[in-house]
GROMACS .gro file of C-alpha atoms in nm:
model
  317
    1MET     CA    1  -3.495   0.768   0.999
    2PRO     CA    2  -3.371   0.948   0.669
    3ARG     CA    3  -3.000   1.019   0.656
    4GLU     CA    4  -3.058   1.399   0.646
    5THR     CA    5  -3.274   1.369   0.968
    6TRP     CA    6  -3.000   1.134   1.136
    7LEU     CA    7  -2.731   1.397   1.046
    8ASP     CA    8  -2.953   1.685   1.177
    9VAL     CA    9  -2.990   1.509   1.516
   10ARG     CA   10  -2.617   1.428   1.537
   11ARG     CA   11  -2.543   1.782   1.474
   12HIS     CA   12  -2.682   1.881   1.825
   13GLY     CA   13  -2.428   1.671   2.005
   14ILE     CA   14  -2.094   1.477   1.995
   15GLY     CA   15  -2.165   1.116   1.879
   16SER     CA   16  -1.935   0.823   1.937
   17SER     CA   17  -1.785   0.839   1.589
   18ASP     CA   18  -1.703   1.215   1.657
   19ALA     CA   19  -1.520   1.143   1.979
   20ALA     CA   20  -1.183   1.089   1.847
   21ALA     CA   21  -1.192   1.406   1.629
   22ALA     CA   22  -1.354   1.613   1.909
   23VAL     CA   23  -1.022   1.552   2.116
   24GLY     CA   24  -0.790   1.577   1.818
   25LEU     CA   25  -0.696   1.213   1.790
   26ASN     CA   26  -0.884   1.107   1.457
   27PRO     CA   27  -0.627   1.035   1.154
   28TYR     CA   28  -0.913   1.087   0.918
   29GLN     CA   29  -1.080   1.412   1.046
   30SER     CA   30  -0.960   1.719   1.228
   31GLN     CA   31  -1.125   1.918   1.514
   32LEU     CA   32  -1.175   2.193   1.272
   33GLU     CA   33  -1.349   1.987   1.015
   34LEU     CA   34  -1.589   1.850   1.298
   35TRP     CA   35  -1.648   2.189   1.425
   36MET     CA   36  -1.763   2.283   1.085
   37HIS     CA   37  -2.022   2.001   1.085
   38LYS     CA   38  -2.143   2.093   1.432
   39SER     CA   39  -2.146   2.459   1.370
   40GLY     CA   40  -2.386   2.448   1.069
   41LYS     CA   41  -2.088   2.517   0.807
   42ALA     CA   42  -2.082   2.160   0.661
   43GLU     CA   43  -2.209   2.292   0.337
   44LEU     CA   44  -1.868   2.480   0.290
   45LEU     CA   45  -1.682   2.138   0.274
   46PRO     CA   46  -1.663   1.910  -0.023
   47ALA     CA   47  -1.976   1.721  -0.061
   48VAL     CA   48  -1.962   1.334   0.038
   49ASP     CA   49  -2.158   1.102  -0.170
   50PRO     CA   50  -2.275   0.793   0.071
   51SER     CA   51  -2.310   0.596  -0.259
   52ASP     CA   52  -1.947   0.644  -0.384
   53GLU     CA   53  -1.813   0.303  -0.425
   54THR     CA   54  -1.448   0.402  -0.380
   55SER     CA   55  -1.535   0.525  -0.031
   56PRO     CA   56  -1.429   0.313   0.283
   57MET     CA   57  -1.758   0.444   0.445
   58TYR     CA   58  -1.963   0.297   0.160
   59TRP     CA   59  -1.803  -0.060   0.206
   60GLY     CA   60  -1.804  -0.038   0.592
   61THR     CA   61  -2.179   0.017   0.572
   62LEU     CA   62  -2.217  -0.243   0.297
   63LEU     CA   63  -2.019  -0.518   0.502
   64GLU     CA   64  -2.150  -0.433   0.854
   65PRO     CA   65  -2.419  -0.709   0.866
   66ILE     CA   66  -2.147  -0.956   0.735
   67VAL     CA   67  -1.907  -0.855   1.006
   68ALA     CA   68  -2.180  -0.879   1.252
   69ALA     CA   69  -2.293  -1.225   1.135
   70HIS     CA   70  -1.937  -1.376   1.141
   71TYR     CA   71  -1.888  -1.228   1.483
   72THR     CA   72  -2.173  -1.422   1.607
   73LYS     CA   73  -2.043  -1.733   1.434
   74ARG     CA   74  -1.689  -1.681   1.595
   75THR     CA   75  -1.799  -1.605   1.944
   76GLY     CA   76  -2.149  -1.751   1.971
   77ASN     CA   77  -2.288  -1.421   2.098
   78ARG     CA   78  -2.622  -1.320   1.967
   79VAL     CA   79  -2.652  -0.961   1.856
   80ARG     CA   80  -2.939  -0.728   1.736
   81ARG     CA   81  -2.971  -0.378   1.590
   82VAL     CA   82  -3.034  -0.069   1.806
   83ASN     CA   83  -3.232   0.170   1.565
   84ALA     CA   84  -3.187   0.493   1.768
   85VAL     CA   85  -2.963   0.771   1.876
   86LEU     CA   86  -2.861   0.711   2.229
   87GLY     CA   87  -2.809   0.993   2.484
   88HIS     CA   88  -2.627   1.022   2.797
   89PRO     CA   89  -2.870   1.043   3.094
   90ARG     CA   90  -2.705   1.348   3.229
   91ILE     CA   91  -2.492   1.514   2.951
   92PRO     CA   92  -2.733   1.625   2.688
   93TRP     CA   93  -2.480   1.688   2.417
   94MET     CA   94  -2.315   1.345   2.459
   95LEU     CA   95  -2.483   1.101   2.194
   96ALA     CA   96  -2.408   0.761   2.044
   97ASN     CA   97  -2.497   0.515   1.792
   98ILE     CA   98  -2.407   0.163   1.832
   99ASP     CA   99  -2.379  -0.097   1.542
  100ARG     CA  100  -2.516  -0.393   1.749
  101GLU     CA  101  -2.629  -0.480   2.111
  102VAL     CA  102  -2.493  -0.817   2.224
  103VAL     CA  103  -2.781  -1.005   2.379
  104GLY     CA  104  -2.762  -1.277   2.669
  105ALA     CA  105  -2.387  -1.244   2.752
  106SER     CA  106  -2.277  -1.141   3.071
  107ASP     CA  107  -1.919  -1.025   2.984
  108VAL     CA  108  -2.011  -0.801   2.682
  109GLN     CA  109  -2.297  -0.570   2.573
  110ILE     CA  110  -2.199  -0.378   2.272
  111LEU     CA  111  -2.040  -0.471   1.922
  112GLU     CA  112  -1.875  -0.230   1.706
  113CYS     CA  113  -1.816  -0.357   1.343
  114LYS     CA  114  -1.524  -0.236   1.140
  115THR     CA  115  -1.362  -0.271   0.802
  116ALA     CA  116  -1.009  -0.207   0.709
  117GLY     CA  117  -0.877  -0.206   0.369
  118ILE     CA  118  -0.536  -0.186   0.203
  119ASN     CA  119  -0.465   0.168   0.345
  120GLY     CA  120  -0.646   0.121   0.678
  121ALA     CA  121  -0.500  -0.225   0.782
  122LYS     CA  122  -0.182  -0.077   0.895
  123LEU     CA  123  -0.347   0.105   1.174
  124TRP     CA  124  -0.455  -0.234   1.324
  125ARG     CA  125  -0.102  -0.407   1.314
  126ASP     CA  126  -0.048  -0.340   1.688
  127GLY     CA  127  -0.405  -0.395   1.813
  128MET     CA  128  -0.716  -0.167   1.813
  129PRO     CA  129  -0.633   0.198   1.711
  130GLU     CA  130  -0.663   0.476   1.960
  131TYR     CA  131  -0.925   0.638   1.752
  132VAL     CA  132  -1.144   0.328   1.767
  133GLN     CA  133  -1.077   0.292   2.148
  134LEU     CA  134  -1.214   0.643   2.202
  135GLN     CA  135  -1.527   0.584   2.001
  136VAL     CA  136  -1.606   0.272   2.197
  137MET     CA  137  -1.527   0.424   2.522
  138HIS     CA  138  -1.777   0.698   2.433
  139GLN     CA  139  -2.032   0.428   2.355
  140LEU     CA  140  -1.978   0.287   2.712
  141ALA     CA  141  -1.999   0.624   2.864
  142VAL     CA  142  -2.334   0.703   2.711
  143THR     CA  143  -2.498   0.355   2.777
  144GLY     CA  144  -2.363   0.276   3.105
  145LYS     CA  145  -2.243  -0.068   2.982
  146GLN     CA  146  -1.926  -0.253   3.092
  147ALA     CA  147  -1.759  -0.392   2.791
  148ALA     CA  148  -1.751  -0.389   2.404
  149ASP     CA  149  -1.622  -0.611   2.143
  150VAL     CA  150  -1.490  -0.460   1.827
  151ALA     CA  151  -1.508  -0.703   1.533
  152VAL     CA  152  -1.282  -0.601   1.212
  153LEU     CA  153  -1.255  -0.747   0.891
  154ILE     CA  154  -0.905  -0.678   0.757
  155GLY     CA  155  -0.849  -0.697   0.393
  156GLY     CA  156  -1.179  -0.867   0.333
  157GLN     CA  157  -1.054  -1.204   0.470
  158GLU     CA  158  -0.926  -1.178   0.824
  159LEU     CA  159  -1.170  -1.117   1.118
  160GLN     CA  160  -1.022  -0.997   1.431
  161VAL     CA  161  -1.215  -0.949   1.768
  162HIS     CA  162  -1.090  -0.697   2.037
  163ARG     CA  163  -1.242  -0.646   2.385
  164ILE     CA  164  -1.247  -0.315   2.540
  165GLU     CA  165  -1.324  -0.288   2.911
  166ARG     CA  166  -1.505   0.030   3.067
  167ASP     CA  167  -1.238   0.271   3.214
  168GLU     CA  168  -1.379   0.528   3.447
  169THR     CA  169  -1.053   0.731   3.444
  170MET     CA  170  -1.034   0.735   3.046
  171ILE     CA  171  -1.401   0.836   3.038
  172ALA     CA  172  -1.374   1.127   3.278
  173GLN     CA  173  -1.080   1.249   3.054
  174LEU     CA  174  -1.273   1.208   2.738
  175ILE     CA  175  -1.559   1.387   2.869
  176ALA     CA  176  -1.369   1.683   2.991
  177LEU     CA  177  -1.197   1.707   2.643
  178GLU     CA  178  -1.517   1.659   2.455
  179GLU     CA  179  -1.686   1.937   2.686
  180GLN     CA  180  -1.399   2.163   2.570
  181PHE     CA  181  -1.468   2.093   2.213
  182TRP     CA  182  -1.855   2.148   2.259
  183GLY     CA  183  -1.761   2.472   2.430
  184TRP     CA  184  -1.603   2.597   2.108
  185VAL     CA  185  -1.922   2.486   1.917
  186HIS     CA  186  -2.155   2.651   2.161
  187ARG     CA  187  -1.956   2.976   2.137
  188GLY     CA  188  -1.898   2.967   1.777
  189GLU     CA  189  -1.526   2.991   1.840
  190GLU     CA  190  -1.301   2.770   1.606
  191PRO     CA  191  -1.072   2.510   1.756
  192PRO     CA  192  -0.696   2.551   1.681
  193ALA     CA  193  -0.603   2.401   1.357
  194ASP     CA  194  -0.357   2.101   1.358
  195ALA     CA  195  -0.094   1.994   1.103
  196SER     CA  196  -0.331   1.756   0.914
  197GLU     CA  197  -0.424   1.798   0.545
  198ASN     CA  198  -0.775   1.777   0.657
  199ALA     CA  199  -0.720   2.086   0.871
  200ASP     CA  200  -0.578   2.247   0.543
  201THR     CA  201  -0.895   2.150   0.356
  202ALA     CA  202  -1.120   2.291   0.637
  203LEU     CA  203  -0.927   2.626   0.639
  204ARG     CA  204  -0.953   2.663   0.251
  205CYS     CA  205  -1.323   2.586   0.265
  206LEU     CA  206  -1.369   2.836   0.556
  207TYR     CA  207  -1.189   3.109   0.391
  208PRO     CA  208  -1.172   3.053   0.014
  209GLN     CA  209  -1.156   3.416  -0.071
  210ASP     CA  210  -0.924   3.703   0.066
  211SER     CA  211  -1.068   4.054   0.136
  212GLY     CA  212  -0.765   4.254   0.002
  213GLU     CA  213  -0.719   4.403   0.359
  214THR     CA  214  -0.400   4.362   0.583
  215VAL     CA  215  -0.440   4.267   0.926
  216ASP     CA  216  -0.154   4.369   1.181
  217LEU     CA  217  -0.054   4.090   1.392
  218SER     CA  218   0.271   4.243   1.526
  219GLU     CA  219   0.111   4.266   1.875
  220ASP     CA  220  -0.045   3.933   1.869
  221ILE     CA  221   0.224   3.718   2.061
  222THR     CA  222   0.098   3.383   1.959
  223ALA     CA  223   0.075   3.477   1.599
  224SER     CA  224   0.406   3.643   1.597
  225HIS     CA  225   0.571   3.354   1.758
  226ALA     CA  226   0.431   3.122   1.508
  227PHE     CA  227   0.544   3.356   1.225
  228HIS     CA  228   0.913   3.366   1.363
  229GLN     CA  229   0.896   2.992   1.403
  230LEU     CA  230   0.777   2.924   1.054
  231VAL     CA  231   1.035   3.164   0.894
  232GLU     CA  232   1.326   2.958   1.099
  233ILE     CA  233   1.172   2.624   1.009
  234ARG     CA  234   1.173   2.716   0.630
  235GLN     CA  235   1.531   2.834   0.650
  236TRP     CA  236   1.625   2.515   0.821
  237MET     CA  237   1.438   2.325   0.560
  238SER     CA  238   1.612   2.501   0.278
  239ASP     CA  239   1.960   2.430   0.433
  240TRP     CA  240   1.882   2.073   0.452
  241GLU     CA  241   1.759   2.060   0.116
  242VAL     CA  242   2.080   2.210  -0.024
  243GLN     CA  243   2.272   1.932   0.174
  244GLU     CA  244   2.061   1.673   0.047
  245ALA     CA  245   2.120   1.782  -0.310
  246LEU     CA  246   2.502   1.785  -0.243
  247LEU     CA  247   2.508   1.440  -0.108
  248LYS     CA  248   2.275   1.302  -0.367
  249HIS     CA  249   2.495   1.466  -0.645
  250GLN     CA  250   2.825   1.311  -0.486
  251ILE     CA  251   2.679   0.968  -0.512
  252GLN     CA  252   2.556   1.016  -0.855
  253GLN     CA  253   2.898   1.134  -0.967
  254ARG     CA  254   3.069   0.833  -0.804
  255MET     CA  255   2.816   0.579  -0.976
  256GLY     CA  256   2.853   0.710  -1.316
  257ASN     CA  257   2.688   0.486  -1.568
  258ALA     CA  258   2.615   0.224  -1.308
  259SER     CA  259   2.238   0.145  -1.251
  260ARG     CA  260   2.284   0.059  -0.872
  261ALA     CA  261   2.511   0.110  -0.599
  262SER     CA  262   2.516  -0.113  -0.278
  263PHE     CA  263   2.612   0.002   0.049
  264SER     CA  264   2.641  -0.180   0.406
  265SER     CA  265   2.310  -0.039   0.516
  266GLY     CA  266   2.126  -0.015   0.178
  267SER     CA  267   2.129   0.045  -0.186
  268ILE     CA  268   2.057   0.319  -0.435
  269SER     CA  269   1.899   0.272  -0.803
  270TRP     CA  270   1.977   0.526  -1.073
  271LYS     CA  271   1.787   0.414  -1.393
  272ARG     CA  272   1.641   0.576  -1.694
  273SER     CA  273   1.297   0.549  -1.726
  274LYS     CA  274   1.123   0.449  -2.034
  275ASP     CA  275   1.035   0.729  -2.287
  276GLY     CA  276   0.681   0.860  -2.278
  277GLN     CA  277   0.445   1.106  -2.456
  278SER     CA  278   0.287   1.411  -2.346
  279PHE     CA  279   0.007   1.612  -2.498
  280ASP     CA  280   0.122   1.954  -2.630
  281ALA     CA  281  -0.163   2.167  -2.517
  282THR     CA  282   0.013   2.508  -2.627
  283ARG     CA  283   0.070   2.380  -2.968
  284PHE     CA  284  -0.284   2.240  -2.999
  285GLN     CA  285  -0.435   2.584  -2.900
  286GLN     CA  286  -0.222   2.753  -3.125
  287ASP     CA  287  -0.312   2.523  -3.429
  288HIS     CA  288  -0.671   2.491  -3.351
  289PRO     CA  289  -0.777   2.796  -3.129
  290HIS     CA  290  -1.163   2.753  -3.178
  291LEU     CA  291  -1.169   2.382  -3.099
  292ALA     CA  292  -0.943   2.409  -2.794
  293ALA     CA  293  -1.166   2.696  -2.670
  294SER     CA  294  -1.477   2.457  -2.669
  295TYR     CA  295  -1.290   2.207  -2.443
  296MET     CA  296  -1.166   2.476  -2.191
  297GLN     CA  297  -1.308   2.456  -1.839
  298ARG     CA  298  -1.307   2.740  -1.584
  299LYS     CA  299  -1.059   2.635  -1.267
  300PRO     CA  300  -1.137   2.803  -0.952
  301GLY     CA  301  -0.838   3.001  -0.816
  302SER     CA  302  -0.707   2.927  -0.468
  303ARG     CA  303  -0.529   3.129  -0.204
  304ARG     CA  304  -0.158   3.107  -0.198
  305PHE     CA  305   0.031   3.132   0.131
  306LEU     CA  306   0.338   3.358   0.078
  307VAL     CA  307   0.596   3.412   0.352
  308GLN     CA  308   0.782   3.753   0.330
  309THR     CA  309   1.070   3.868   0.546
  310GLY     CA  310   1.266   4.172   0.534
  311GLY     CA  311   1.478   4.183   0.232
  312ALA     CA  312   1.467   3.820   0.218
  313GLY     CA  313   1.224   3.754  -0.069
  314GLU     CA  314   0.939   3.517  -0.027
  315SER     CA  315   0.841   3.152  -0.021
  316SER     CA  316   0.519   2.976  -0.061
  317ASP     CA  317   0.339   2.639  -0.032
   0.00000   0.00000   0.00000
């Protein structure tokens, strides 16, 4: 089916690639961003170009047939595509796409193909990452199958094959947590934001413009507790920054003109960088105002988060 149709079908349920994000365990996507996709608010998010050659998703799709072919070469297991969105027989919102079906093997029925580049490879150092385990367990839950292999191409040259067996306890826990997430979608209720950059992006896309109004949260126990904790933590961070600067300056003073200092547990380098050049935009605007104006671009403003306490000034991020 066309990509837009496929995306629309997926919007009406939780797919296997959504599983880890739905339970808050995807390092690349927050619950809040996934909720936006499922709640019809995806257009508020930065657009994703499936043809972007710098995207891991692009290369994962391109290399999937190669990973599948080398899995067959490595294991002898034959595979075939499954060109359908699969659904759980009893849970209507539980969907799955599988990369390949393993044909004629008694011990494994599903193949999931992955690629890991420079940044993603570290997540595979200790075996299959948790977010991939959840994706595959979701597939086993939907299909009723007993086992799946995950073939991952690391750095374009190392193929690893990991086996994951059906775990009924894990499946029950996964379904319960996914059901909670789907409840948020059904009720139009935002899931709680986490500490990730992805959640920060989602919040800025959901609420890009302030209204000028003031909301009184003094009686909101949860929000008030978060505010007091935030103030305490920022003060703690400020105190530690002062201490960090003091220790740094003590060492710099002791080093003097030395380039390096060695210690029993490590070393410090303090070297002058090479001279560089910078463009003097202010002077250019003064000397060539009309020319500079023709190159100016409008930069959208963004909301600043300022924390103010009684008589203590403010801090922002």
